[in-house]
Coordinates of C-alpha atoms and ligand atoms in Angstrom, one line a residue:
X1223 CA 10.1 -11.0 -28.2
X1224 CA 12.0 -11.6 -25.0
X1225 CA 9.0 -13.8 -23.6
X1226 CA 10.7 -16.8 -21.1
X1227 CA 14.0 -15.0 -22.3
X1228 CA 17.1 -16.3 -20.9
X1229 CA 19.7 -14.5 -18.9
X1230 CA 22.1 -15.7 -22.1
X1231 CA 19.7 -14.4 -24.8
X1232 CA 19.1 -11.3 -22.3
X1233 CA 22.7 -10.5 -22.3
X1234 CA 23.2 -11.4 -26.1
X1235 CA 20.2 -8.4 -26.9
X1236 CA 20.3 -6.2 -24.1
X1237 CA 24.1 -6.7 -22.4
X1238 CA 26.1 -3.2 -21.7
X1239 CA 29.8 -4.1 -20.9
X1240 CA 30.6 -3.0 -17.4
X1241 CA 26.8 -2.0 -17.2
X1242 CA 24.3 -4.0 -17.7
X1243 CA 24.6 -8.0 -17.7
X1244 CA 21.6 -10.8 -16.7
X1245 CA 21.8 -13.9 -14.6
X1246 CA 19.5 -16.6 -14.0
X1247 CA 19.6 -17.3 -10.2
X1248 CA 17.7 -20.2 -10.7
X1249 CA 14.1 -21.7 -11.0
X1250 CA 14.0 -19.5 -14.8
X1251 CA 14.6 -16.6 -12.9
X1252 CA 16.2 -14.4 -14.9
X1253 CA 17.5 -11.0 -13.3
X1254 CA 19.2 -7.7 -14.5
X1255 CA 22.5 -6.6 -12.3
X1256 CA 23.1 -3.0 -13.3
X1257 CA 26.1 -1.0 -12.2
X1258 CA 25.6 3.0 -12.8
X1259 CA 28.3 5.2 -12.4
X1260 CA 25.4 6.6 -9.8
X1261 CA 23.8 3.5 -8.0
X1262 CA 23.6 -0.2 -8.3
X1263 CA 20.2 -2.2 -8.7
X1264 CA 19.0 -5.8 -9.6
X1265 CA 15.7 -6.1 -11.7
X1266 CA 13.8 -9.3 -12.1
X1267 CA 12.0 -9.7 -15.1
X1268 CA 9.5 -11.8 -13.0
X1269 CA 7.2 -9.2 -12.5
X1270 CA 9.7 -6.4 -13.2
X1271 CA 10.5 -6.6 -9.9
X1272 CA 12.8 -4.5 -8.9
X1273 CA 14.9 -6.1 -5.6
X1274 CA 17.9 -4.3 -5.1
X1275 CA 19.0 -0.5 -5.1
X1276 CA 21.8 1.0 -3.8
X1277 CA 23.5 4.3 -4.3
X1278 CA 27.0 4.5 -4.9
X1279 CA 28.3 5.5 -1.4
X1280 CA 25.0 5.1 0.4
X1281 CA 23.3 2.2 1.9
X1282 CA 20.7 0.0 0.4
X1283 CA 17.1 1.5 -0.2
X1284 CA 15.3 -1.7 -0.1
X1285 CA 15.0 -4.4 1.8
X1286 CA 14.9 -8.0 0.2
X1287 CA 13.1 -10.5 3.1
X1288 CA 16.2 -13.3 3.7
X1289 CA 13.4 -16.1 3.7
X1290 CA 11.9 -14.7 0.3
X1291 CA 10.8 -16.9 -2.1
X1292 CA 12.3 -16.5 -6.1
X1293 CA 9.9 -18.9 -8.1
X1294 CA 7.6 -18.4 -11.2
X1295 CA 4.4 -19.0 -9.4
X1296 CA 5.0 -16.9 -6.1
X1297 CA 5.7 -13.6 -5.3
X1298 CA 8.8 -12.0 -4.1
X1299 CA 9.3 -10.1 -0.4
X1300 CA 10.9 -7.2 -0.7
X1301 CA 11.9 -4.9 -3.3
X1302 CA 9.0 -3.2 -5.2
X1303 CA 5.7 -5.5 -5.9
X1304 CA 4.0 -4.5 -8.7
X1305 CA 0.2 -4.7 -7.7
X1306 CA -1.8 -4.6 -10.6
X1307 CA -5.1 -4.8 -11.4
X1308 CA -6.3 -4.6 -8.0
X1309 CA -4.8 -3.6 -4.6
X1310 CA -5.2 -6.5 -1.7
X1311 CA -7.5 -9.4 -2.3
X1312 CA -9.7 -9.6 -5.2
X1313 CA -13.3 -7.6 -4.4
X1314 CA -14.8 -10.9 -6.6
X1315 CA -12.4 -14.0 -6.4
X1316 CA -11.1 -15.1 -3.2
X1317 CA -8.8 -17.5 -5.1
X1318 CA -7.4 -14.8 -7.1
X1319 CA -3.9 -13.7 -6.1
X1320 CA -3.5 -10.8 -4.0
X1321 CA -2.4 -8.2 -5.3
X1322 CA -3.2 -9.4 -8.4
X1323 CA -1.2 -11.1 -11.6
X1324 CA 1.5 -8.5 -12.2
X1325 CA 3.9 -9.5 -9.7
X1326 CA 3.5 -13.0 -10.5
X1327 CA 3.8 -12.4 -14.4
X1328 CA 7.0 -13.3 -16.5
X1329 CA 7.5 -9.5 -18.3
X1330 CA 9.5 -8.7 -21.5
X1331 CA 12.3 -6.8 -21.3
X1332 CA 12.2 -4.3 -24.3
X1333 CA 14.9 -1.7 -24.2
X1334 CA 18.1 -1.3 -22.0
X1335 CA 20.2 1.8 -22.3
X1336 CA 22.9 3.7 -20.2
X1337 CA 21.4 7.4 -21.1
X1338 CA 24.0 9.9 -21.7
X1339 CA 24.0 11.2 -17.9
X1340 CA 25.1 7.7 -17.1
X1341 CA 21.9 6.7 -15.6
X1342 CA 20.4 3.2 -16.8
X1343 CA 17.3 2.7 -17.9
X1344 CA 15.0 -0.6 -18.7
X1345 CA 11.6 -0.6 -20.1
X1346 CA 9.4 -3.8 -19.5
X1347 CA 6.0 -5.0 -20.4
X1348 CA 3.4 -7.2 -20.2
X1349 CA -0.1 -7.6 -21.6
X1350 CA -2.6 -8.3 -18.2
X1351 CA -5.8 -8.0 -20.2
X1352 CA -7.5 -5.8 -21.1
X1353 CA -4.7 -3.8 -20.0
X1354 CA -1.1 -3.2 -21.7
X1355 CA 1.9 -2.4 -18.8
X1356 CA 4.6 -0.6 -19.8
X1357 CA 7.2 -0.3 -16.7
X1358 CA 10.1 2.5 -17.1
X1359 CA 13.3 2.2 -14.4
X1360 CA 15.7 4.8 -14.3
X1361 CA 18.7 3.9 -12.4
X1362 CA 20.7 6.8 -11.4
X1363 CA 21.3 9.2 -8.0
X1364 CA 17.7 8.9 -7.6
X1365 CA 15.4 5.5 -8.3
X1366 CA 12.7 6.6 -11.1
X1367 CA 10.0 4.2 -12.3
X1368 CA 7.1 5.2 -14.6
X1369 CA 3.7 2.5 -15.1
X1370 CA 1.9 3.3 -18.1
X1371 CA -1.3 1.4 -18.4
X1372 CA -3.2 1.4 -21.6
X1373 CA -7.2 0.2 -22.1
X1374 CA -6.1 -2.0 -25.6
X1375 CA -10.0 -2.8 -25.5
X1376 CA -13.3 -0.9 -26.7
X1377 CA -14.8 -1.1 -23.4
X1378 CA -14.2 1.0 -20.2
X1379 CA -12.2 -0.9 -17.7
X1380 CA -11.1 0.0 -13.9
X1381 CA -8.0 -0.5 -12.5
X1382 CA -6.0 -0.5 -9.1
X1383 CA -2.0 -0.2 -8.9
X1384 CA 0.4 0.5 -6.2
X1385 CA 4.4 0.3 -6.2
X1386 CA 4.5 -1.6 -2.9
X1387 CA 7.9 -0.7 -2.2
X1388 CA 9.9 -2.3 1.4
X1389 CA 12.6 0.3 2.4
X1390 CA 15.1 -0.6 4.7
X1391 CA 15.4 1.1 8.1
X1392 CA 17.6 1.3 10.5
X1393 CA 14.6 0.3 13.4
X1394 CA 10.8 0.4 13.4
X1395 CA 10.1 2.2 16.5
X1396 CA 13.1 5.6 15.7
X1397 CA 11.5 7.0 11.9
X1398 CA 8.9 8.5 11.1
X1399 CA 6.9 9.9 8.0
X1400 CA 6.1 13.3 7.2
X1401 CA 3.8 14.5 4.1
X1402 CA 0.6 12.9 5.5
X1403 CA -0.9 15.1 8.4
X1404 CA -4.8 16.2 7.7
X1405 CA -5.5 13.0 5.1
X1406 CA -8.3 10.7 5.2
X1407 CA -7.0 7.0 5.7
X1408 CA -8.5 3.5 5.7
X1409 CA -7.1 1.5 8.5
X1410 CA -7.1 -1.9 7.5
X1411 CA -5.8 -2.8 11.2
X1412 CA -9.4 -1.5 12.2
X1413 CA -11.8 -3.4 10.2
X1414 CA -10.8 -0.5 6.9
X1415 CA -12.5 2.5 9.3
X1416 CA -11.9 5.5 7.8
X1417 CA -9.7 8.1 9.7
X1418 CA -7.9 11.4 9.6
X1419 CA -4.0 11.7 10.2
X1420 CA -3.4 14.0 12.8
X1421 CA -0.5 16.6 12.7
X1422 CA 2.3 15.1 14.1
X1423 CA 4.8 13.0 11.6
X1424 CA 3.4 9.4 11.4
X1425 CA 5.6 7.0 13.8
X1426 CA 5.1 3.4 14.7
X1427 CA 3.5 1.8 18.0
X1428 CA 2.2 -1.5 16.4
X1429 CA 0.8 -3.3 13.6
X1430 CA 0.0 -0.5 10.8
X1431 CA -1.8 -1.3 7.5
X1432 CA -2.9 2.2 6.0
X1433 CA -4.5 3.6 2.7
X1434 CA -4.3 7.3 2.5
X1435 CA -6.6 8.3 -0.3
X1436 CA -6.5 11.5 -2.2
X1437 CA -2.4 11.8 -1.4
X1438 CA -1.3 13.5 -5.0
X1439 CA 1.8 14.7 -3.2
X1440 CA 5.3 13.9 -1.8
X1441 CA 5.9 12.0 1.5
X1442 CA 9.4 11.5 3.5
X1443 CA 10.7 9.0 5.5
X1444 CA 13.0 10.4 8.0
X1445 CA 15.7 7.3 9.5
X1446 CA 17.9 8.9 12.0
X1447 CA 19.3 5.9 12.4
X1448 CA 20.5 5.9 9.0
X1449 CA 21.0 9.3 9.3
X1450 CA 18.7 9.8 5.8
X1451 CA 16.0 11.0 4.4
X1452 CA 14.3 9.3 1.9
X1453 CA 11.6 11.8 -0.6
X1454 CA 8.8 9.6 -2.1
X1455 CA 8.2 12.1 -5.2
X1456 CA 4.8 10.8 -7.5
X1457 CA 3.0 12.3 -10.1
X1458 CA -0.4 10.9 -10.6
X1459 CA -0.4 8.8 -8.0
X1460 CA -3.6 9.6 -5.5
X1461 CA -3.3 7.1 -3.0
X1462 CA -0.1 6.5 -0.4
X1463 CA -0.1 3.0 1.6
X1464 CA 1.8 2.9 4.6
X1465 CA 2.3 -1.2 6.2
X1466 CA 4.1 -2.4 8.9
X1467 CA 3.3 -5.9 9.9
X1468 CA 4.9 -5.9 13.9
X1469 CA 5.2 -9.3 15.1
X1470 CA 1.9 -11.1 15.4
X1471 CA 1.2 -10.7 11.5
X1472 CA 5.2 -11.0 10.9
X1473 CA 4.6 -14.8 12.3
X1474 CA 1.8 -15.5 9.4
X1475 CA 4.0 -15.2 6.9
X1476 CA 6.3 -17.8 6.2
X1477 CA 8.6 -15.8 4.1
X1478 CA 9.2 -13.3 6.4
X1479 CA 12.0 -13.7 9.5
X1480 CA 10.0 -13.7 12.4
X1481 CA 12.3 -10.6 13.7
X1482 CA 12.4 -9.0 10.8
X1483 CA 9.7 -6.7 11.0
X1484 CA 11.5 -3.9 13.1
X1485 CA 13.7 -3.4 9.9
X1486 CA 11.6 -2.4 7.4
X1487 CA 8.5 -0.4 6.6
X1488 CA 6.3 -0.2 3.1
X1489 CA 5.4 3.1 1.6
X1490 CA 3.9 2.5 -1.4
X1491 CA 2.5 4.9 -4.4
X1492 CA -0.2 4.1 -6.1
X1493 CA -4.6 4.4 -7.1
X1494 CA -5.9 2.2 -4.9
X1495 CA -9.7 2.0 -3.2
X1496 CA -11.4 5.7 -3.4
X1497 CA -8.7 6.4 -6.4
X1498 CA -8.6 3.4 -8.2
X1499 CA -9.1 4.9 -12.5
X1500 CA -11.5 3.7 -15.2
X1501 CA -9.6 3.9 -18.7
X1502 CA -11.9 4.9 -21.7
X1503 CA -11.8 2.9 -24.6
X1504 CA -8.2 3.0 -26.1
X1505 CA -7.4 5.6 -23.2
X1506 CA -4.1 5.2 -21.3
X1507 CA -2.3 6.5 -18.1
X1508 CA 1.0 7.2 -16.6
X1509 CA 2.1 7.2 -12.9
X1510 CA 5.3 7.7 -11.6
X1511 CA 7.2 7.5 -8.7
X1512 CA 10.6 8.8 -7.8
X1513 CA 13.0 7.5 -4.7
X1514 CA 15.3 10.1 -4.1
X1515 CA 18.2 9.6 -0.8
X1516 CA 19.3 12.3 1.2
X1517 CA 21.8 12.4 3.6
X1518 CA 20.8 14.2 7.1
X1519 CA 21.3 17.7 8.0
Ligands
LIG2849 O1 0.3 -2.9 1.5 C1 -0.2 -3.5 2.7 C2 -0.8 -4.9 2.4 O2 -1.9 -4.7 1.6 C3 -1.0 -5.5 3.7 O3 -2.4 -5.6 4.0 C4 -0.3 -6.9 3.6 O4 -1.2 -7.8 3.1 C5 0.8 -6.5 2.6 O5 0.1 -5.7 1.6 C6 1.6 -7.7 2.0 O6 0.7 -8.3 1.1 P1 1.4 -9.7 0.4 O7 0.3 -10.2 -0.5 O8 2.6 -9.3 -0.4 O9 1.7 -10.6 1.6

């Protein structure tokens, strides 16, 4: 059991010289710093967050929110948020955490290894009942993470999860999105009416919360800025959340930079609202999502 494990006991079971090693940042925050032959990342087991990923020669993917908290009981900006059970607020609890308990959950860190190809992988877990999480991070060229999710009880039992992943951008107002023309989307920006994409690639005008359901495929962000492209590969994943929070919701949230919001945008993979899964008794289920860089033609 790696439960409240610390970065020493973390590097004593799961340390890979010149690979893998853990620090705690503070506040019992332990984190994993890998170094890849391929990429670089940094993994909190709070939440098996993962905050930083960087390709060798590239870049960073994410974006980490300068004014982010790093504490037990709060959530962290940036990176990839785990939502789990539900997506937003709670349907039932308005003091329930939005989002729900994953990202806020300490997760144990089960197995570490540097795979023959040189990538690094990390599997995590954490028991959010009635539900067993079982996060897989594959740390190479290309960022992959697999959720399994597993009913432990004898009961049906529903379930919402996104990967609500920040990328880093060169500006707001110069990408755009491809992969979504002709889908149905909620637009929580317009009291959650339901809309269709129209042809052209998504871009951005102004505050944009959106929940495209029945999304099995791909979607790219194109930065020509950053002169990349980055492919958002999933595989059972139905539901594709697109959030920008321009400035007036930027200046709600206190750990956000007030003009940070022109370099970042959230596309996130997940079952959420229309596509949010009931698990049979004992039944599980796997999504996965795949970030994969690509320098401009
Ligand atoms: O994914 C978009 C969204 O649901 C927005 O509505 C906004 O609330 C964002 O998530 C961030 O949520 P958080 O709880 O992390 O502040």
């Amino acid at each position: 059991m790696t439960k409240n494990a610390t970065a020493q006991s973390l590097n004593e079971q799961f340390g890979i010289p010149e690979t893998l090693r853990f620090e705690d940042p503070g506040q019992g925050m332990p984190r994993a710093v890998i170094t890849a032959d391929a990429a670089t990342a940094v993994i909190y087991l709070h939440g098996a967050h993962i905050a930083e990923y960087q390709p060798t020669g590239d870049k960073p993917v994410l974006f980490m929110s300068p004014k982010s908290n790093i504490h037990p009981d709060k959530p962290i900006r940036g990176g990839i948020p785990i939502c789990f059970p539900w997506f937003g607020p709670n349907q039932h609890d308005p003091t329930a955490p939005p989002h729900g308990q994953a990202r806020l959950a300490a997760w144990q860190l089960t197995q570490a290894t540097k795979l023959p190809d040189q990538r690094v992988q990390l599997t995590l877990t954490r028991d959010i009942a009635p539900f067993r999480l079982t996060f897989t991070i594959t740390v190479g060229q290309e960022l992959q993470m697999q959720l399994r999710t597993e009913n432990t009880t004898n009961q049906p039992a529903q379930f919402e999860q996104a990967l609500h992943t920040y990328f880093t951008i060169s500006k707001i107002h110069d990408i755009e999105i491809t992969g979504l023309a002709g889908l149905s989307y909620i637009d929580k920006t317009r009291n959650a009416e339901r809309l269709t994409q129209a042809n052209p690639p998504l871009r951005f005008e102004g505050e944009t919360d959106r929940v495209y359901i029945n999304h099995p495929g791909h979607c790219t962000l194109h930065d020509p800025g950053y002169k990349r492209n980055i492919v958002i590969e999933k595989h059972n994943a139905n539901s594709t959340i697109v959030w920008n929070p321009w400035t007036d919701k930027s200046l709600k949230l206190p750990d956000l930079g007030d003009d940070d919001w022109p370099g970042f945008v959230c596309i996130e993979s997940g079952n959420v609202a229309d596509n949010a899964i009931t698990l049979a008794p004992s039944e599980a289920h796997e999504m996965t999502a795949t970030l994969r860089p690509q320098p401009q033609a």
